[in-house]
């Protein structure tokens, strides 16, 4: 079943649904197919770029995250269902002011290419997106309030991981489903139906190099992770790819705990609420896991500005609960 067939099938579960969300997901999937094409040859282009800043097709090689941003903005501007966007790459939100867009119900936020610093070492990277129903009245350009909604108001959230295979995973209140790109057909095909985050896990994921900057309670939790305890399966394995989408895709499938906490240099951590922590928390929570800032559920945080950062502890329910019990 392709992504389009699946979203249309899901729409039929709601008698009064109009299929606009399905159209929006299809448009995002289209943009990510273009991004996937460029990501897959970036290494080659980089090699050529090093000798003459000309990529393999003779085009000016745009930086991948700028290219990805432009593709997503252009596809969504042409979509009939998107009133505007906010992006990690843009200081301000972009309101689409054509007659179709001002009458669209949804706004989209995204990190067009998260972890792009990993592209030159061929590590997996990803696109993160989330969709809200706008609060401002139809018929006029969307406003900032449309983008500063709590994560619990999300209509849908998802990511595309450009890895050994290219997968699109998205969540709605009906659940989480994964689609693998079949390149010869050019379609995302359902491969992981009704994904659930295992309630427990044996992997903890954190940039341990920051330990010297963590507070004592967090240090004690990391020591707990490394202590031997046959009953609870410790010491855990430590896995850290340094790409949020890749670390959380593993966590969703295998279980585990991903952390990017606050530290003495970053009092709010590093990851952004609007287009990283909210969408990933929505997905993990719809799959039965937990996304917390350490003091409250990520999805309950009231956004104050587009690029605000929050600490995050996210993954298997029992592992997040254990972490919170030790660090709070
Ligand atoms: P650090 C990538 O740059 C990113 O935004 C996330 O994808 C990733 O989880 C994090 O930063 C890695 O940060 O400080 O460990 O290199």
Short mmCIF file of C-alpha atoms and ligand atoms in Angstrom, two decimals:
data_model
loop_
_atom_site.label_atom_id
_atom_site.label_comp_id
_atom_site.label_asym_id
_atom_site.label_seq_id
_atom_site.Cartn_x
_atom_site.Cartn_y
_atom_site.Cartn_z
CA UNK A 1 0.00 0.00 0.00
CA UNK A 2 1.50 3.38 -0.97
CA UNK A 3 1.48 6.47 1.28
CA UNK A 4 -1.29 8.03 -0.83
CA UNK A 5 -3.46 4.89 -0.68
CA UNK A 6 -2.91 4.61 3.07
CA UNK A 7 -3.75 8.25 3.87
CA UNK A 8 -6.91 8.04 1.71
CA UNK A 9 -7.83 4.78 3.51
CA UNK A 10 -7.32 6.55 6.88
CA UNK A 11 -9.38 9.56 5.74
CA UNK A 12 -12.29 7.21 5.10
CA UNK A 13 -12.29 6.40 8.84
CA UNK A 14 -13.73 9.91 9.40
CA UNK A 15 -17.04 10.51 7.53
CA UNK A 16 -16.65 14.28 7.47
CA UNK A 17 -12.93 14.31 6.67
CA UNK A 18 -12.11 16.21 3.48
CA UNK A 19 -8.72 14.64 2.66
CA UNK A 20 -6.76 17.88 3.07
CA UNK A 21 -4.34 16.32 5.56
CA UNK A 22 -3.73 13.42 3.15
CA UNK A 23 -2.91 15.91 0.41
CA UNK A 24 -0.48 17.73 2.69
CA UNK A 25 1.30 14.49 3.64
CA UNK A 26 1.58 13.58 -0.05
CA UNK A 27 3.12 16.99 -0.79
CA UNK A 28 5.67 16.62 2.02
CA UNK A 29 6.48 13.12 0.74
CA UNK A 30 7.07 14.58 -2.75
CA UNK A 31 9.47 17.24 -1.41
CA UNK A 32 11.40 14.58 0.51
CA UNK A 33 11.80 12.46 -2.63
CA UNK A 34 13.58 15.43 -4.24
CA UNK A 35 15.72 15.87 -1.11
CA UNK A 36 16.51 12.14 -1.06
CA UNK A 37 17.79 12.34 -4.64
CA UNK A 38 20.24 15.13 -3.75
CA UNK A 39 21.27 13.60 -0.40
CA UNK A 40 22.14 10.30 -2.06
CA UNK A 41 24.63 11.92 -4.47
CA UNK A 42 25.90 14.63 -2.11
CA UNK A 43 29.07 12.68 -1.32
CA UNK A 44 29.90 12.47 -5.03
CA UNK A 45 29.05 16.15 -5.53
CA UNK A 46 31.17 17.04 -2.47
CA UNK A 47 34.15 15.31 -4.03
CA UNK A 48 33.60 17.19 -7.31
CA UNK A 49 32.78 20.37 -5.39
CA UNK A 50 36.17 20.21 -3.63
CA UNK A 51 37.85 20.52 -7.08
CA UNK A 52 35.77 23.21 -8.68
CA UNK A 53 32.56 23.88 -6.77
CA UNK A 54 30.69 22.26 -9.63
CA UNK A 55 28.50 19.22 -8.96
CA UNK A 56 28.17 16.15 -11.10
CA UNK A 57 25.44 17.76 -13.33
CA UNK A 58 27.42 20.94 -13.84
CA UNK A 59 25.01 22.89 -11.58
CA UNK A 60 26.06 25.25 -8.84
CA UNK A 61 26.01 22.91 -5.77
CA UNK A 62 23.63 24.48 -3.26
CA UNK A 63 24.30 23.64 0.37
CA UNK A 64 22.06 20.62 1.06
CA UNK A 65 20.17 22.08 3.98
CA UNK A 66 19.47 25.29 2.00
CA UNK A 67 18.42 23.20 -1.00
CA UNK A 68 16.16 21.04 1.21
CA UNK A 69 14.59 24.14 2.74
CA UNK A 70 13.84 25.67 -0.67
CA UNK A 71 12.27 22.45 -1.97
CA UNK A 72 9.97 22.13 1.04
CA UNK A 73 8.92 25.79 0.90
CA UNK A 74 8.21 25.67 -2.85
CA UNK A 75 6.22 22.42 -2.71
CA UNK A 76 4.16 23.66 0.26
CA UNK A 77 3.61 27.08 -1.34
CA UNK A 78 2.13 25.28 -4.37
CA UNK A 79 0.11 22.95 -2.15
CA UNK A 80 -3.59 23.73 -1.88
CA UNK A 81 -3.55 22.86 1.83
CA UNK A 82 -0.80 24.97 3.46
CA UNK A 83 -1.21 28.56 4.70
CA UNK A 84 2.42 29.00 5.71
CA UNK A 85 5.57 27.46 7.16
CA UNK A 86 8.20 27.90 9.88
CA UNK A 87 11.62 26.39 9.30
CA UNK A 88 14.85 25.90 11.21
CA UNK A 89 16.51 27.68 8.27
CA UNK A 90 14.31 30.81 8.39
CA UNK A 91 14.47 33.44 11.14
CA UNK A 92 10.73 34.19 10.75
CA UNK A 93 7.69 32.21 9.65
CA UNK A 94 6.60 32.50 6.00
CA UNK A 95 2.91 33.28 5.33
CA UNK A 96 1.81 32.29 1.81
CA UNK A 97 -0.42 35.14 0.59
CA UNK A 98 -1.95 33.74 -2.62
CA UNK A 99 -5.74 33.27 -2.70
CA UNK A 100 -5.53 29.47 -2.25
CA UNK A 101 -3.03 29.53 0.64
CA UNK A 102 -4.86 32.17 2.70
CA UNK A 103 -7.89 29.86 2.67
CA UNK A 104 -5.88 26.76 3.70
CA UNK A 105 -6.52 25.19 7.09
CA UNK A 106 -3.01 24.02 8.00
CA UNK A 107 0.48 25.36 8.77
CA UNK A 108 3.64 23.25 8.61
CA UNK A 109 6.87 23.47 10.62
CA UNK A 110 10.02 21.61 9.68
CA UNK A 111 13.72 21.08 10.09
CA UNK A 112 14.55 20.47 6.43
CA UNK A 113 17.73 18.48 6.96
CA UNK A 114 18.49 17.69 10.57
CA UNK A 115 22.00 16.44 11.27
CA UNK A 116 23.33 17.71 7.95
CA UNK A 117 26.80 18.03 9.51
CA UNK A 118 26.85 14.22 9.23
CA UNK A 119 26.39 14.21 5.45
CA UNK A 120 30.13 14.28 4.72
CA UNK A 121 30.68 11.18 6.87
CA UNK A 122 27.69 9.41 5.27
CA UNK A 123 25.78 9.04 8.53
CA UNK A 124 21.98 8.95 8.39
CA UNK A 125 20.22 12.35 8.43
CA UNK A 126 16.58 13.36 8.27
CA UNK A 127 13.76 15.80 7.62
CA UNK A 128 11.42 16.49 10.56
CA UNK A 129 7.94 18.00 10.03
CA UNK A 130 4.74 18.69 11.90
CA UNK A 131 1.29 19.99 10.99
CA UNK A 132 -1.11 22.22 12.99
CA UNK A 133 -4.58 23.42 12.15
CA UNK A 134 -4.21 27.23 12.06
CA UNK A 135 -5.86 29.29 14.84
CA UNK A 136 -6.12 32.48 12.77
CA UNK A 137 -9.23 33.05 10.62
CA UNK A 138 -9.28 31.68 7.07
CA UNK A 139 -9.17 34.17 4.23
CA UNK A 140 -6.15 36.08 5.54
CA UNK A 141 -2.40 35.27 5.83
CA UNK A 142 -1.48 33.05 8.79
CA UNK A 143 -0.01 34.75 11.87
CA UNK A 144 2.69 33.93 14.43
CA UNK A 145 0.10 32.52 16.87
CA UNK A 146 -0.49 29.71 14.36
CA UNK A 147 3.11 28.60 14.92
CA UNK A 148 3.28 29.02 18.71
CA UNK A 149 0.87 26.24 19.64
CA UNK A 150 1.53 23.51 22.20
CA UNK A 151 2.66 20.19 20.75
CA UNK A 152 -0.43 18.50 22.12
CA UNK A 153 -2.44 20.44 19.48
CA UNK A 154 -0.58 18.79 16.60
CA UNK A 155 -2.69 17.22 13.84
CA UNK A 156 0.22 15.12 12.56
CA UNK A 157 4.01 14.85 12.84
CA UNK A 158 6.62 12.82 11.02
CA UNK A 159 10.13 12.46 9.74
CA UNK A 160 11.98 11.08 6.73
CA UNK A 161 15.23 9.27 7.48
CA UNK A 162 17.79 9.17 4.65
CA UNK A 163 19.65 6.05 5.73
CA UNK A 164 20.41 2.55 4.39
CA UNK A 165 16.86 2.89 3.11
CA UNK A 166 14.75 6.05 2.92
CA UNK A 167 11.75 5.86 5.22
CA UNK A 168 8.87 8.22 5.97
CA UNK A 169 7.31 7.74 9.43
CA UNK A 170 4.26 9.78 10.43
CA UNK A 171 1.90 9.88 13.37
CA UNK A 172 -1.69 11.04 13.81
CA UNK A 173 -3.99 10.26 16.72
CA UNK A 174 -4.82 7.05 14.81
CA UNK A 175 -1.25 5.81 15.33
CA UNK A 176 2.24 5.70 13.84
CA UNK A 177 3.03 4.12 10.47
CA UNK A 178 6.26 3.72 8.49
CA UNK A 179 6.72 3.76 4.70
CA UNK A 180 9.86 2.69 2.85
CA UNK A 181 10.75 4.38 -0.44
CA UNK A 182 10.74 1.98 -3.38
CA UNK A 183 13.11 3.93 -5.66
CA UNK A 184 12.25 2.02 -8.85
CA UNK A 185 8.59 3.02 -8.42
CA UNK A 186 9.23 6.35 -6.66
CA UNK A 187 6.60 5.62 -4.01
CA UNK A 188 6.72 5.35 -0.22
CA UNK A 189 5.21 1.91 0.51
CA UNK A 190 3.77 0.81 3.88
CA UNK A 191 6.43 -1.33 5.58
CA UNK A 192 5.95 -0.71 9.33
CA UNK A 193 2.24 -0.73 10.26
CA UNK A 194 1.05 0.59 13.64
CA UNK A 195 4.55 1.15 15.13
CA UNK A 196 4.90 0.88 18.92
CA UNK A 197 7.83 2.09 21.02
CA UNK A 198 8.86 -0.86 23.28
CA UNK A 199 7.91 -0.10 26.90
CA UNK A 200 11.47 -0.85 28.00
CA UNK A 201 14.85 -0.94 26.35
CA UNK A 202 18.57 -1.54 26.82
CA UNK A 203 20.11 1.42 24.99
CA UNK A 204 20.82 4.90 26.31
CA UNK A 205 21.76 7.64 23.86
CA UNK A 206 23.46 10.89 24.92
CA UNK A 207 26.54 12.90 23.98
CA UNK A 208 28.59 11.61 26.91
CA UNK A 209 31.29 14.18 26.03
CA UNK A 210 29.11 16.80 27.73
CA UNK A 211 29.12 14.94 31.10
CA UNK A 212 31.48 17.47 32.71
CA UNK A 213 28.78 20.12 32.10
CA UNK A 214 25.87 18.10 33.58
CA UNK A 215 24.49 18.57 37.09
CA UNK A 216 25.15 15.95 39.79
CA UNK A 217 21.73 14.26 39.50
CA UNK A 218 22.19 13.66 35.77
CA UNK A 219 25.73 12.41 36.38
CA UNK A 220 24.32 9.93 38.94
CA UNK A 221 21.76 8.72 36.38
CA UNK A 222 24.53 8.11 33.82
CA UNK A 223 26.46 6.15 36.48
CA UNK A 224 23.24 4.11 37.06
CA UNK A 225 23.16 3.34 33.30
CA UNK A 226 26.74 2.04 33.49
CA UNK A 227 26.39 0.00 36.71
CA UNK A 228 26.03 -3.79 36.37
CA UNK A 229 22.62 -5.13 37.41
CA UNK A 230 21.60 -8.41 35.78
CA UNK A 231 17.95 -8.01 36.87
CA UNK A 232 17.45 -4.75 34.99
CA UNK A 233 19.80 -5.68 32.17
CA UNK A 234 22.46 -3.08 33.01
CA UNK A 235 24.93 -1.92 32.03
CA UNK A 236 22.97 -0.65 29.03
CA UNK A 237 24.49 -0.30 25.58
CA UNK A 238 25.41 3.27 24.62
CA UNK A 239 24.55 4.31 21.05
CA UNK A 240 24.85 7.91 19.81
CA UNK A 241 24.78 8.77 16.09
CA UNK A 242 24.60 12.53 16.61
CA UNK A 243 21.62 12.77 14.29
CA UNK A 244 18.32 13.14 16.19
CA UNK A 245 16.20 11.45 13.52
CA UNK A 246 18.54 8.43 13.34
CA UNK A 247 18.86 8.08 17.14
CA UNK A 248 15.09 8.37 17.59
CA UNK A 249 14.25 6.04 14.68
CA UNK A 250 16.33 3.36 16.46
CA UNK A 251 14.63 4.23 19.76
CA UNK A 252 11.15 3.92 18.20
CA UNK A 253 11.92 0.51 16.72
CA UNK A 254 14.23 -1.08 19.34
CA UNK A 255 13.30 0.88 22.48
CA UNK A 256 15.74 2.97 24.49
CA UNK A 257 16.25 6.44 25.96
CA UNK A 258 17.53 9.45 24.03
CA UNK A 259 18.63 12.51 26.02
CA UNK A 260 19.77 15.98 25.13
CA UNK A 261 19.71 17.60 28.59
CA UNK A 262 20.45 21.14 29.72
CA UNK A 263 24.05 21.70 30.76
CA UNK A 264 26.14 24.51 32.25
CA UNK A 265 26.74 25.98 28.77
CA UNK A 266 23.21 25.37 27.33
CA UNK A 267 20.63 26.06 30.10
CA UNK A 268 17.80 24.95 27.75
CA UNK A 269 19.68 22.18 25.98
CA UNK A 270 20.37 22.32 22.23
CA UNK A 271 17.35 20.92 20.41
CA UNK A 272 14.54 23.19 19.24
CA UNK A 273 11.00 22.75 20.56
CA UNK A 274 8.90 23.69 17.54
CA UNK A 275 10.42 21.56 14.78
CA UNK A 276 12.51 18.94 16.61
CA UNK A 277 11.29 18.12 20.13
CA UNK A 278 7.53 18.58 19.60
CA UNK A 279 7.22 16.47 16.42
CA UNK A 280 9.50 13.71 17.74
CA UNK A 281 7.69 13.68 21.11
CA UNK A 282 4.30 13.50 19.34
CA UNK A 283 5.47 10.49 17.31
CA UNK A 284 7.02 8.67 20.30
CA UNK A 285 3.96 9.36 22.52
CA UNK A 286 1.51 8.17 19.82
CA UNK A 287 3.64 4.99 19.78
CA UNK A 288 3.32 4.56 23.58
CA UNK A 289 6.56 6.21 24.73
CA UNK A 290 7.23 9.46 26.63
CA UNK A 291 8.79 12.81 25.66
CA UNK A 292 9.75 14.99 28.64
CA UNK A 293 11.80 18.16 29.21
CA UNK A 294 12.81 16.66 32.57
CA UNK A 295 10.26 18.82 34.38
CA UNK A 296 7.14 18.55 32.15
CA UNK A 297 5.83 16.73 29.06
CA UNK A 298 7.36 18.30 25.93
CA UNK A 299 3.89 18.51 24.33
CA UNK A 300 2.66 20.70 27.21
CA UNK A 301 5.35 23.39 26.83
CA UNK A 302 3.92 26.77 25.75
CA UNK A 303 6.12 28.06 22.91
CA UNK A 304 7.28 31.66 23.39
CA UNK A 305 9.36 32.04 20.22
CA UNK A 306 9.95 30.00 17.05
CA UNK A 307 13.51 28.85 17.77
CA UNK A 308 13.29 28.24 21.50
CA UNK A 309 15.22 25.24 22.83
CA UNK A 310 14.17 22.69 25.47
CA UNK A 311 16.00 19.81 27.19
CA UNK A 312 14.60 16.40 26.16
CA UNK A 313 14.38 12.90 27.63
CA UNK A 314 12.48 10.72 25.17
CA UNK A 315 11.83 7.05 24.41
CA UNK A 316 10.65 3.89 26.19
CA UNK A 317 8.11 4.69 28.89
CA UNK A 318 9.85 2.79 31.71
CA UNK A 319 13.32 4.18 30.86
CA UNK A 320 12.10 7.79 30.77
CA UNK A 321 10.20 7.30 34.05
CA UNK A 322 13.35 5.86 35.70
CA UNK A 323 15.46 8.75 34.43
CA UNK A 324 12.94 11.33 35.68
CA UNK A 325 12.77 9.64 39.11
CA UNK A 326 16.54 9.99 39.49
CA UNK A 327 17.10 13.46 38.01
CA UNK A 328 14.09 15.28 39.52
P1 LIG B 1 25.85 17.24 19.48
C1 LIG B 1 22.40 17.66 14.72
O1 LIG B 1 23.28 18.77 14.59
C2 LIG B 1 21.51 17.93 15.93
O2 LIG B 1 20.74 19.07 15.73
C3 LIG B 1 20.63 16.71 16.20
O3 LIG B 1 20.25 16.06 15.03
C4 LIG B 1 21.51 15.84 17.08
O4 LIG B 1 20.76 15.02 17.96
C5 LIG B 1 22.31 16.89 17.87
O5 LIG B 1 22.32 18.09 17.09
C6 LIG B 1 23.74 16.44 18.12
O6 LIG B 1 24.37 17.46 18.89
O7 LIG B 1 26.06 18.42 20.37
O8 LIG B 1 25.82 15.94 20.27
O9 LIG B 1 26.77 17.15 18.28
#
